[in-house]
CSV table of C-alpha atoms in Angstrom, one decimal:
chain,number,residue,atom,x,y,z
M,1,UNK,CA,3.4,26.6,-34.7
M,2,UNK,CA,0.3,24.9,-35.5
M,3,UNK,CA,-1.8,27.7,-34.1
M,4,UNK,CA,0.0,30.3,-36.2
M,5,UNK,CA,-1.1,28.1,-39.4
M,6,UNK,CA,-4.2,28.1,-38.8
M,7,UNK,CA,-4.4,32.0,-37.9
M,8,UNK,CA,-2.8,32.2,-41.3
M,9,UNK,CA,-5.1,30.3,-43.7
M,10,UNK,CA,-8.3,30.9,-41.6
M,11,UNK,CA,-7.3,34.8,-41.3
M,12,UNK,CA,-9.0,34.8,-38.0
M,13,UNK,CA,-7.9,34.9,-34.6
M,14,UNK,CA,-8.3,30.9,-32.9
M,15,UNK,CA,-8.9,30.6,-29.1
M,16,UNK,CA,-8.3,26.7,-29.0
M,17,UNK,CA,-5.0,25.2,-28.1
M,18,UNK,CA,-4.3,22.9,-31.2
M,19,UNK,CA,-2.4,20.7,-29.2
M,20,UNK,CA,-1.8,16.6,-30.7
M,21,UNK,CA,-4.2,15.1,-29.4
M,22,UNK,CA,-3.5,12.1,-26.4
M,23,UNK,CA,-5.7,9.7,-25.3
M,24,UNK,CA,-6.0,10.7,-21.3
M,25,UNK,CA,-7.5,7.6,-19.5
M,26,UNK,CA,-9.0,9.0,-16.0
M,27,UNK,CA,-9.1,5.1,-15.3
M,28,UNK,CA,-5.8,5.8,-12.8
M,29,UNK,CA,-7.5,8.5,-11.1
M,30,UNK,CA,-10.4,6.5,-10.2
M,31,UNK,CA,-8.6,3.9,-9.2
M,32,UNK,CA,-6.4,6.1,-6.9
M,33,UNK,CA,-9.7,7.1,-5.4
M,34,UNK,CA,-10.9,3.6,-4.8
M,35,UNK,CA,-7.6,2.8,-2.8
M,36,UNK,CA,-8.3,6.1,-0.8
M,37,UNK,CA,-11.7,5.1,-0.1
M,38,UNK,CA,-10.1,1.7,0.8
M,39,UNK,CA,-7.4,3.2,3.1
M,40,UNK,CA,-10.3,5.0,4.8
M,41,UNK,CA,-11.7,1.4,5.8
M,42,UNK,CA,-8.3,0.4,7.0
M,43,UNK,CA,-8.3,4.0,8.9
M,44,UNK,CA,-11.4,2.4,10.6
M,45,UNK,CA,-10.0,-0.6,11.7
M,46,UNK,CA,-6.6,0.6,13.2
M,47,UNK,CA,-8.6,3.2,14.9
M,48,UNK,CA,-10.5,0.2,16.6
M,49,UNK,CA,-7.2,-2.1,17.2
M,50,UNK,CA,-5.7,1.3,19.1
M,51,UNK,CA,-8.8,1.5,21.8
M,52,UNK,CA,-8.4,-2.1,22.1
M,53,UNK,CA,-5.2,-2.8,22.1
M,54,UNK,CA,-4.7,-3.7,25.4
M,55,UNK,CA,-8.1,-5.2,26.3
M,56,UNK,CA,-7.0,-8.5,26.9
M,57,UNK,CA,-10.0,-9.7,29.0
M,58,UNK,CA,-7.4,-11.8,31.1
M,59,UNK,CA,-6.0,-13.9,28.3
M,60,UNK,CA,-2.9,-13.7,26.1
M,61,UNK,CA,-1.4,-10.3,26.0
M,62,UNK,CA,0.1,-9.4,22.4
M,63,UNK,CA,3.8,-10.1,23.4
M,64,UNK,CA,3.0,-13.5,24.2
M,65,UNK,CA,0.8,-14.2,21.3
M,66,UNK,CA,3.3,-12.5,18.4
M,67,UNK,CA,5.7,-13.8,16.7
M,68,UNK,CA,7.7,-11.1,15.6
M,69,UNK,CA,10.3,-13.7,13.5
M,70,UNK,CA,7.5,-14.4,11.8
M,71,UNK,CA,6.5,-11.4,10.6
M,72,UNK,CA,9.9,-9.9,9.8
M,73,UNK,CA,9.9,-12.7,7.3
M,74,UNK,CA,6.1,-12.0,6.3
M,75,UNK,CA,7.4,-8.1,6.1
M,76,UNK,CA,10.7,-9.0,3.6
M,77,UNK,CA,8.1,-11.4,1.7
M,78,UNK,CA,5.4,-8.6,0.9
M,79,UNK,CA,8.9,-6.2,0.2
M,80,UNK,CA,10.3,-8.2,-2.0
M,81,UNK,CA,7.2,-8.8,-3.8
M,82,UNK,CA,6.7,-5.4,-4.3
M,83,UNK,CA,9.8,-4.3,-6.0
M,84,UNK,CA,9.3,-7.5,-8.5
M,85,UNK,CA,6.0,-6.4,-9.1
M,86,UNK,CA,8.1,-3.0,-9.6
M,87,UNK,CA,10.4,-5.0,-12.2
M,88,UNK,CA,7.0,-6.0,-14.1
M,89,UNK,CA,6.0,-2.6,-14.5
M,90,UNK,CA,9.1,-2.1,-15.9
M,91,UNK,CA,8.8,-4.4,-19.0
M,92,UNK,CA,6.0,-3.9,-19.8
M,93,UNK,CA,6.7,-0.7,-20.4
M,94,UNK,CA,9.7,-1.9,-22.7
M,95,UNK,CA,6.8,-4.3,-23.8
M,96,UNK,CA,8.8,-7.9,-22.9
M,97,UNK,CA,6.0,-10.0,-22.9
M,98,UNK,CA,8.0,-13.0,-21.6
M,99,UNK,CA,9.8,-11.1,-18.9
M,100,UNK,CA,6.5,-9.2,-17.3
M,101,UNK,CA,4.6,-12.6,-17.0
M,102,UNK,CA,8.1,-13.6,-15.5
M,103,UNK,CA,8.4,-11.1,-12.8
M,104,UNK,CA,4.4,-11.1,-12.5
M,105,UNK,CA,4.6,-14.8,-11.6
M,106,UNK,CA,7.4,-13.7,-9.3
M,107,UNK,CA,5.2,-11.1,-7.5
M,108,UNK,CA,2.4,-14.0,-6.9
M,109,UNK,CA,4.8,-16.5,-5.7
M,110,UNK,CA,5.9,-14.0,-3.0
M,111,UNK,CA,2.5,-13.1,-2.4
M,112,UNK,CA,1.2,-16.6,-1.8
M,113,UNK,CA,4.4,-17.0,0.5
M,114,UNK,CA,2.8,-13.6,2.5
M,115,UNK,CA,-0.1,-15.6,2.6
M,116,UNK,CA,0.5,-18.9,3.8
M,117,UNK,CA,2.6,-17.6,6.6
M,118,UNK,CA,-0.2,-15.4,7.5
M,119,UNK,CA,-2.3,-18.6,7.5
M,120,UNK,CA,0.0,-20.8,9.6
M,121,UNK,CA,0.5,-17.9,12.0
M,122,UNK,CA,-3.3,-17.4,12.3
M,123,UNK,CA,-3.4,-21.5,13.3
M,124,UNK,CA,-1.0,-21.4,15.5
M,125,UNK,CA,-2.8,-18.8,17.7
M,126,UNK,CA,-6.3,-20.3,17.5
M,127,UNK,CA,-4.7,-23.7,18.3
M,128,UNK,CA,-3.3,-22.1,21.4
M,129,UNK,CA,-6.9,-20.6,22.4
M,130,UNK,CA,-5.9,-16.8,21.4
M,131,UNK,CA,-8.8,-17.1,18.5
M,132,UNK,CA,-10.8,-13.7,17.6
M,133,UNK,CA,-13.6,-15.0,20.4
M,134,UNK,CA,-10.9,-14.6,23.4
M,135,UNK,CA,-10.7,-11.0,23.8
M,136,UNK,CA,-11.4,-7.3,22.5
M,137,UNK,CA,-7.5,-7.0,21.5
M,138,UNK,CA,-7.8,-10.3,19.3
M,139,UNK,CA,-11.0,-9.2,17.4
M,140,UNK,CA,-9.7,-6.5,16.6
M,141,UNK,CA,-6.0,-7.9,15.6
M,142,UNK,CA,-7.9,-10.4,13.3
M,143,UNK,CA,-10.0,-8.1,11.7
M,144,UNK,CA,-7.1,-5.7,10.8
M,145,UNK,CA,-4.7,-8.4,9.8
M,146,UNK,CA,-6.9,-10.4,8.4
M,147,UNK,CA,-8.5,-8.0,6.2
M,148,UNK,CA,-5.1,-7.2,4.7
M,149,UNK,CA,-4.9,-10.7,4.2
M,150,UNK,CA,-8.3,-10.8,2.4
M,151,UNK,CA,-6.7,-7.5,0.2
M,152,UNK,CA,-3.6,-9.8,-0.7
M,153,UNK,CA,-5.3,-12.7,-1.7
M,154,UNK,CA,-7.5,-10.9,-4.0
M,155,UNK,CA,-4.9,-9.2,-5.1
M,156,UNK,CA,-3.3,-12.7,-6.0
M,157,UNK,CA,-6.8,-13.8,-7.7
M,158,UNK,CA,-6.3,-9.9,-9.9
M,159,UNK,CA,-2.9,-11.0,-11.3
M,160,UNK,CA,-3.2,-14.4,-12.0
M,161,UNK,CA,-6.4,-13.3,-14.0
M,162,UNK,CA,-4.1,-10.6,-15.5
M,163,UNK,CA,-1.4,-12.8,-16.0
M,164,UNK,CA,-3.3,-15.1,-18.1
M,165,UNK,CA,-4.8,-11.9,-20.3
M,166,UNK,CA,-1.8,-10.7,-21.0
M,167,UNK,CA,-0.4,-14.7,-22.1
M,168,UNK,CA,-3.7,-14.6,-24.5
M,169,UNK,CA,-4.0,-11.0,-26.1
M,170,UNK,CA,-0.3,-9.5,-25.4
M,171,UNK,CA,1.0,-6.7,-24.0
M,172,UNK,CA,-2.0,-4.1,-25.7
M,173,UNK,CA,-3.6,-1.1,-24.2
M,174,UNK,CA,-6.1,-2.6,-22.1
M,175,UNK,CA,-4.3,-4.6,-20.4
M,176,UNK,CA,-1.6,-2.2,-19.5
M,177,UNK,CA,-3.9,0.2,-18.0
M,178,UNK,CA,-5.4,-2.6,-15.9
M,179,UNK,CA,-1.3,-3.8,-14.9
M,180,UNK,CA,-1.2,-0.3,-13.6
M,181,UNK,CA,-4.2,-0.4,-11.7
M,182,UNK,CA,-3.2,-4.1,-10.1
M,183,UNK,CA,1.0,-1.8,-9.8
M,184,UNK,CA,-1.2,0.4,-7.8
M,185,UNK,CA,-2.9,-1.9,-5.5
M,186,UNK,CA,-0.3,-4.1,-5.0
M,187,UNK,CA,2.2,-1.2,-3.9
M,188,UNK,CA,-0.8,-0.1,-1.5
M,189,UNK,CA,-1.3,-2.9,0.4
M,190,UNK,CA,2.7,-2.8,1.4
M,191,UNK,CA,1.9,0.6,2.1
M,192,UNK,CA,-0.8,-0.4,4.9
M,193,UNK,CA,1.6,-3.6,6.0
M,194,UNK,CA,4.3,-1.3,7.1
M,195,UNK,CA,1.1,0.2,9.4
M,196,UNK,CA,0.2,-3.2,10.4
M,197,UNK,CA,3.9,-4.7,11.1
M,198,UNK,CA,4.8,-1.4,13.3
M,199,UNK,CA,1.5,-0.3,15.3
M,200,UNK,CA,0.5,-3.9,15.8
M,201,UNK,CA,3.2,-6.0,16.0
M,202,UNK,CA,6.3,-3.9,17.0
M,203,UNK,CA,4.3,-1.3,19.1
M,204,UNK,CA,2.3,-4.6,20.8
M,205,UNK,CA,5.6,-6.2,22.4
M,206,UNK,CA,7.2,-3.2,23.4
G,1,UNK,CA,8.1,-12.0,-33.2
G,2,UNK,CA,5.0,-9.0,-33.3
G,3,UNK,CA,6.0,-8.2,-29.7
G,4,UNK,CA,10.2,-7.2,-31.3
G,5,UNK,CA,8.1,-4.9,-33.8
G,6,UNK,CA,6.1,-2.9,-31.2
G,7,UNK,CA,9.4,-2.4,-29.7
G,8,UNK,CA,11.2,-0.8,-32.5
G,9,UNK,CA,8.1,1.2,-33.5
G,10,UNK,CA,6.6,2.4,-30.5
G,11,UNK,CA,4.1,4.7,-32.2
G,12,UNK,CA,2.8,2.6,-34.9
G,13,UNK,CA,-1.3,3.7,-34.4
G,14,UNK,CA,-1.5,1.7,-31.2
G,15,UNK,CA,-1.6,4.4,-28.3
G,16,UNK,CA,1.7,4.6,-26.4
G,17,UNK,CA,1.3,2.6,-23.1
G,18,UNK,CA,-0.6,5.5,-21.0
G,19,UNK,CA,1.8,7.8,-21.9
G,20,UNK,CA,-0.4,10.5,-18.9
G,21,UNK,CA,1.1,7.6,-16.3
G,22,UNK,CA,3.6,8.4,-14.3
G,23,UNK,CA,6.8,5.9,-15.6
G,24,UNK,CA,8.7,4.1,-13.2
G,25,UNK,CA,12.7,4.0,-13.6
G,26,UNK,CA,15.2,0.8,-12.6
G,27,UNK,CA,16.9,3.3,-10.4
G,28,UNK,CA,13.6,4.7,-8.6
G,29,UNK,CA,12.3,1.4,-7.9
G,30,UNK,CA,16.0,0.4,-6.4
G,31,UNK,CA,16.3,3.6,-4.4
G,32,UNK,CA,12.9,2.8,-2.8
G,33,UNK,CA,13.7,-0.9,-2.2
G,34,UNK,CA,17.2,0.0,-0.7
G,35,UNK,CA,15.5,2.8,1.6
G,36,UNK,CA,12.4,0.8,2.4
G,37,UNK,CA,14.9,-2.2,3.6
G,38,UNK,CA,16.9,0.3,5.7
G,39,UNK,CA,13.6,2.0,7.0
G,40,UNK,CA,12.1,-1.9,8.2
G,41,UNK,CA,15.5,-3.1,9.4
G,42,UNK,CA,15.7,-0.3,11.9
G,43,UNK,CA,12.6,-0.7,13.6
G,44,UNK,CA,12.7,-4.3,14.3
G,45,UNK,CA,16.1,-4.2,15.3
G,46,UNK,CA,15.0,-1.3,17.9
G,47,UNK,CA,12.4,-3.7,19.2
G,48,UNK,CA,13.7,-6.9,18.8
G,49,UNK,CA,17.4,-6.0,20.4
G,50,UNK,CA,15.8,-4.3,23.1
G,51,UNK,CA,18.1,-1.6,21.9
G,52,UNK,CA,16.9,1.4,23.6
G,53,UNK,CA,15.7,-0.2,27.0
G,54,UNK,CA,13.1,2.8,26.7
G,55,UNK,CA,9.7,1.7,25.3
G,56,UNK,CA,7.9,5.4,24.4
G,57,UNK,CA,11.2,6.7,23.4
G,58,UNK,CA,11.4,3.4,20.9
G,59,UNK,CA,7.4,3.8,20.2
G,60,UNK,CA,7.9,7.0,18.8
G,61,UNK,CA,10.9,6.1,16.9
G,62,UNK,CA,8.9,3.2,15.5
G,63,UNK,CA,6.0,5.3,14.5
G,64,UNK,CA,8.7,8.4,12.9
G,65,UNK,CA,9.7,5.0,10.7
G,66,UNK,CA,6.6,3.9,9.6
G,67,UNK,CA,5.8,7.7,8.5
G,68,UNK,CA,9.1,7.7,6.5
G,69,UNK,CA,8.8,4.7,5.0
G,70,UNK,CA,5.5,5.5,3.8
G,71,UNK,CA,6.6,8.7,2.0
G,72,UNK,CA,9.1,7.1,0.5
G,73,UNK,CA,6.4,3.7,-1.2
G,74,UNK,CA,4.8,6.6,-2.2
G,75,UNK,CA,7.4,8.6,-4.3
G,76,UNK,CA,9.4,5.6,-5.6
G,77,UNK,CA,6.7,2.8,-5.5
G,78,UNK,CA,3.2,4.6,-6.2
G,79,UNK,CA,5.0,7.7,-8.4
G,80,UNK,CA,3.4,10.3,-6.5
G,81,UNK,CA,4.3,13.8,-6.6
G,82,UNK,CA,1.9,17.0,-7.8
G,83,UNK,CA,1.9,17.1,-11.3
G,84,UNK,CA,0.4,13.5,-11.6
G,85,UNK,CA,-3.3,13.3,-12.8
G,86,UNK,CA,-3.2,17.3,-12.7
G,87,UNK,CA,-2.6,17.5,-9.1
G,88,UNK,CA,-6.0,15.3,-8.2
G,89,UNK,CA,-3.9,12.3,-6.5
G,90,UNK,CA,-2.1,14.4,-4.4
G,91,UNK,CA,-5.4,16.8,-3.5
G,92,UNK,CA,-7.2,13.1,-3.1
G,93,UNK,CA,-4.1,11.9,-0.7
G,94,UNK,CA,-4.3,15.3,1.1
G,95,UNK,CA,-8.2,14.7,2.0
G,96,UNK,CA,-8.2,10.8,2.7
G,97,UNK,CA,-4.5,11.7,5.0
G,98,UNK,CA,-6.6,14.3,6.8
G,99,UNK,CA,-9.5,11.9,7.4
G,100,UNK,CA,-7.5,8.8,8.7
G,101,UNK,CA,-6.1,12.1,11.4
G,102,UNK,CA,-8.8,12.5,12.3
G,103,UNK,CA,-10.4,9.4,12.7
G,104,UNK,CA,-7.4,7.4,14.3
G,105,UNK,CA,-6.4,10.4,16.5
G,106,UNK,CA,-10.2,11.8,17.2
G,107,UNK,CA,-11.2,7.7,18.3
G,108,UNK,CA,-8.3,7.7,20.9
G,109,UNK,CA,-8.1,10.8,22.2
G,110,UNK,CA,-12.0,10.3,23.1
G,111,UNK,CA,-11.6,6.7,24.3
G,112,UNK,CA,-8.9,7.5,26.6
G,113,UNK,CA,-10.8,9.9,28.1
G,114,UNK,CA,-13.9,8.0,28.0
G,115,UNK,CA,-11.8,5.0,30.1
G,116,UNK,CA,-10.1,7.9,32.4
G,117,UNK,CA,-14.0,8.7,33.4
G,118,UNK,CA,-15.0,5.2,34.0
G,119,UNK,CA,-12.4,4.3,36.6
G,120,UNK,CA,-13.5,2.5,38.8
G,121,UNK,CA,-14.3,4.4,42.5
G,122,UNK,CA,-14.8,7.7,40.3
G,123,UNK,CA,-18.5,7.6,41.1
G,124,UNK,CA,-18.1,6.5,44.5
G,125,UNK,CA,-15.3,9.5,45.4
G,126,UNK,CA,-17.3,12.1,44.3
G,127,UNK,CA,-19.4,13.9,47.2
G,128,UNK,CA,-23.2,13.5,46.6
C-alpha cells in the first residue's frame, strides 16, 4: 500500500520496503548467546564428572553419599519456581505491576528454598568426611553442583535487583527487556538441573 | 493509576514490550509445567522403586527423559522454535548442541579407552 504511494507521487520505481518501523532489540540474541557460551562451561564440567564418576579413591561411593529425597524436593523447588517465574512473564506482559513483583518474589522465595537445601545437603556430606578433598568423584560432584548453585544464587541477587527497579521506575521498556533476559536465565538453569538431577544423581545410585 | 492507562492504551509512544520477543501464553507455560512434572516423576520413580531391576536398561530410560524434558523447557519455557530472532537462536542452539556432543561424548569415549590401556598387568602381558 504504502509502497504504491510513494511510486505514485515520486513517479519512480522504489527498491526499499516501507515497512512501519519497530524497534528490534538484538539484546535477546546476545543474551541467548551468553547462556550458550555458559552451557558450554557446564558441557565442560559434566564431561569431567562422567570420567570421574566412579573414582572413589576408596571412600564414599555416590549411592551412599546422595540423598535422592532430597533432591526430588530440590528438583519440584527449582520446577515450581520456574513456571512462577513463567506467571511473571506473563503480567508483565499485561503490565500488572503489583502481580509481576508478586510472582517475581514467588520465583526468589523458591529459589532461596533450591538454595538452602543445596546448602544443608552440601553440610551434611562434608560433616560426614565426603568433602571435595576426599576423592576425584566428589571434586567433580562439587564443582558441577555447586557451580549451578553459584548460577542460582546470582540469579537470586539479578531479580531482587530487578524486582526493586521495577518497584521504583514501573513496568517501562528497560526493564522488561532486562525481565526477559533474567525469564531466560532463570528457565536455563532448570534446563541444566534436569542434567544434573538425572546424570548425577539418578544415574549415580543406579 | 498510570499503570490501568498503559493497559488500555497499549501503543501510546512508549514501544510495545519487545513486541520481536517471543510471548509466552497461560496455556504454554501449563502444558510445559504439566509435561515437565510427568517427564521428572518418571525417572525418579524408575530409580527410586527399583522398578525395572535392570540398571542400563533404566540408565538409558533416564537419559531418553532428561533429552525429552529438555525439548520440551525449551519450546514451552524458553519459546524456542525457528522463526525467533530470524532463525539465529536456533542456528546458535544447533552449534553449542553439537559442541557439548562432542565434548561430553569425545571426553569419554577417549578416557575409557585411555583406562582400558592402563590396566593394570597390560604392560607386563605383553611379550618383550
Amino acid at each position: 500500500m504504502s509502497t504504491e504511494s510513494a511510486v505514485q507521487t515520486a513517479g519512480q520505481p522504489a527498491f526499499y520496503v516501507t515497512e512501519e518501523e519497530h524497534a528490534h532489540s538484538s539484546t535477546l540474541l546476545g543474551f541467548w548467546i551468553y547462556i550458550m557460551s555458559d552451557t558450554l562451561i557446564f558441557a565442560a564440567l559434566f564431561a569431567t564428572f562422567g570420567v570421574l564418576r566412579h573414582r572413589y579413591a576408596g571412600g564414599p561411593t555416590a549411592a551412599e553419599v546422595l540423598d535422592i529425597p532430597g533432591v526430588a524436593l530440590n528438583t519440584a523447588m527449582l520446577l515450581i519456581s520456574s513456571i512462577t517465574c513463567g506467571f511473571a512473564m506473563l503480567e508483565m506482559q499485561k503490565r500488572n505491576k503489583g502481580s509481576t513483583l508478586f510472582w517475581l518474589a514467588v520465583t526468589g522465595l523458591f529459589g532461596a528454598a533450591f538454595v538452602g537445601l543445596e546448602l544443608h545437603e552440601f553440610a551434611t556430606m562434608i560433616a560426614e568426611g565426603a568433602g571435595p578433598q576426599r576423592s576425584a568423584f566428589l571434586s567433580a560432584f562439587f564443582t558441577l553442583v555447586g557451580t549451578h548453585g553459584t548460577h542460582v544464587t546470582i540469579g537470586i541477587i539479578w531479580l531482587i535487583t530487578l524486582m526493586v527497579q521495577v518497584g521504583r521506575k514501573g513496568l517501562v521498556h528497560e526493564n522488561a527487556r532486562r525481565l526477559m533476559c533474567f525469564s531466560m536465565f532463570w528457565h536455563f538453569l532448570d534446563v541444566i538441573w534436569i542434567g544434573v538431577f538425572s546424570v548425577v544423581y539418578l544415574l549415580g545410585v543406579l | 493509576m498510570s499503570s490501568d492507562a498503559h493497559a488500555s492504551h497499549p501503543a501510546d509512544g512508549h514501544h510495545a514490550i519487545a513486541a520481536d520477543a517471543p510471548h509466552g501464553s497461560m496455556k504454554g507455560y501449563l502444558t510445559g509445567f504439566v509435561l515437565a512434572v510427568v517427564l521428572t516423576v518418571i525417572p525418579f520413580w524408575l530409580v527410586m522403586g527399583n522398578v525395572l531391576d535392570n540398571a542400563v536398561a533404566t540408565s538409558i530410560l533416564v537419559i531418553v527423559f532428561a533429552v525429552v524434558q529438555i525439548v520440551v523447557h525449551m519450546i514451552y519455557f524458553l519459546h524456542l522454535d525457528t522463526a525467533s530472532e530470524g532463525g539465529w537462536n536456533m542456528l546458535a542452539l544447533i552449534f553449542t548442541v553439537i559442541m557439548v556432543v562432542i565434548g561430553i561424548v569425545g571426553s569419554l569415549w577417549v578416557m575409557y579407552h585411555l583406562n582400558l590401556n592402563m590396566m593394570p598387568g597390560m604392560m607386563t602381558a605383553r611379550p618383550g
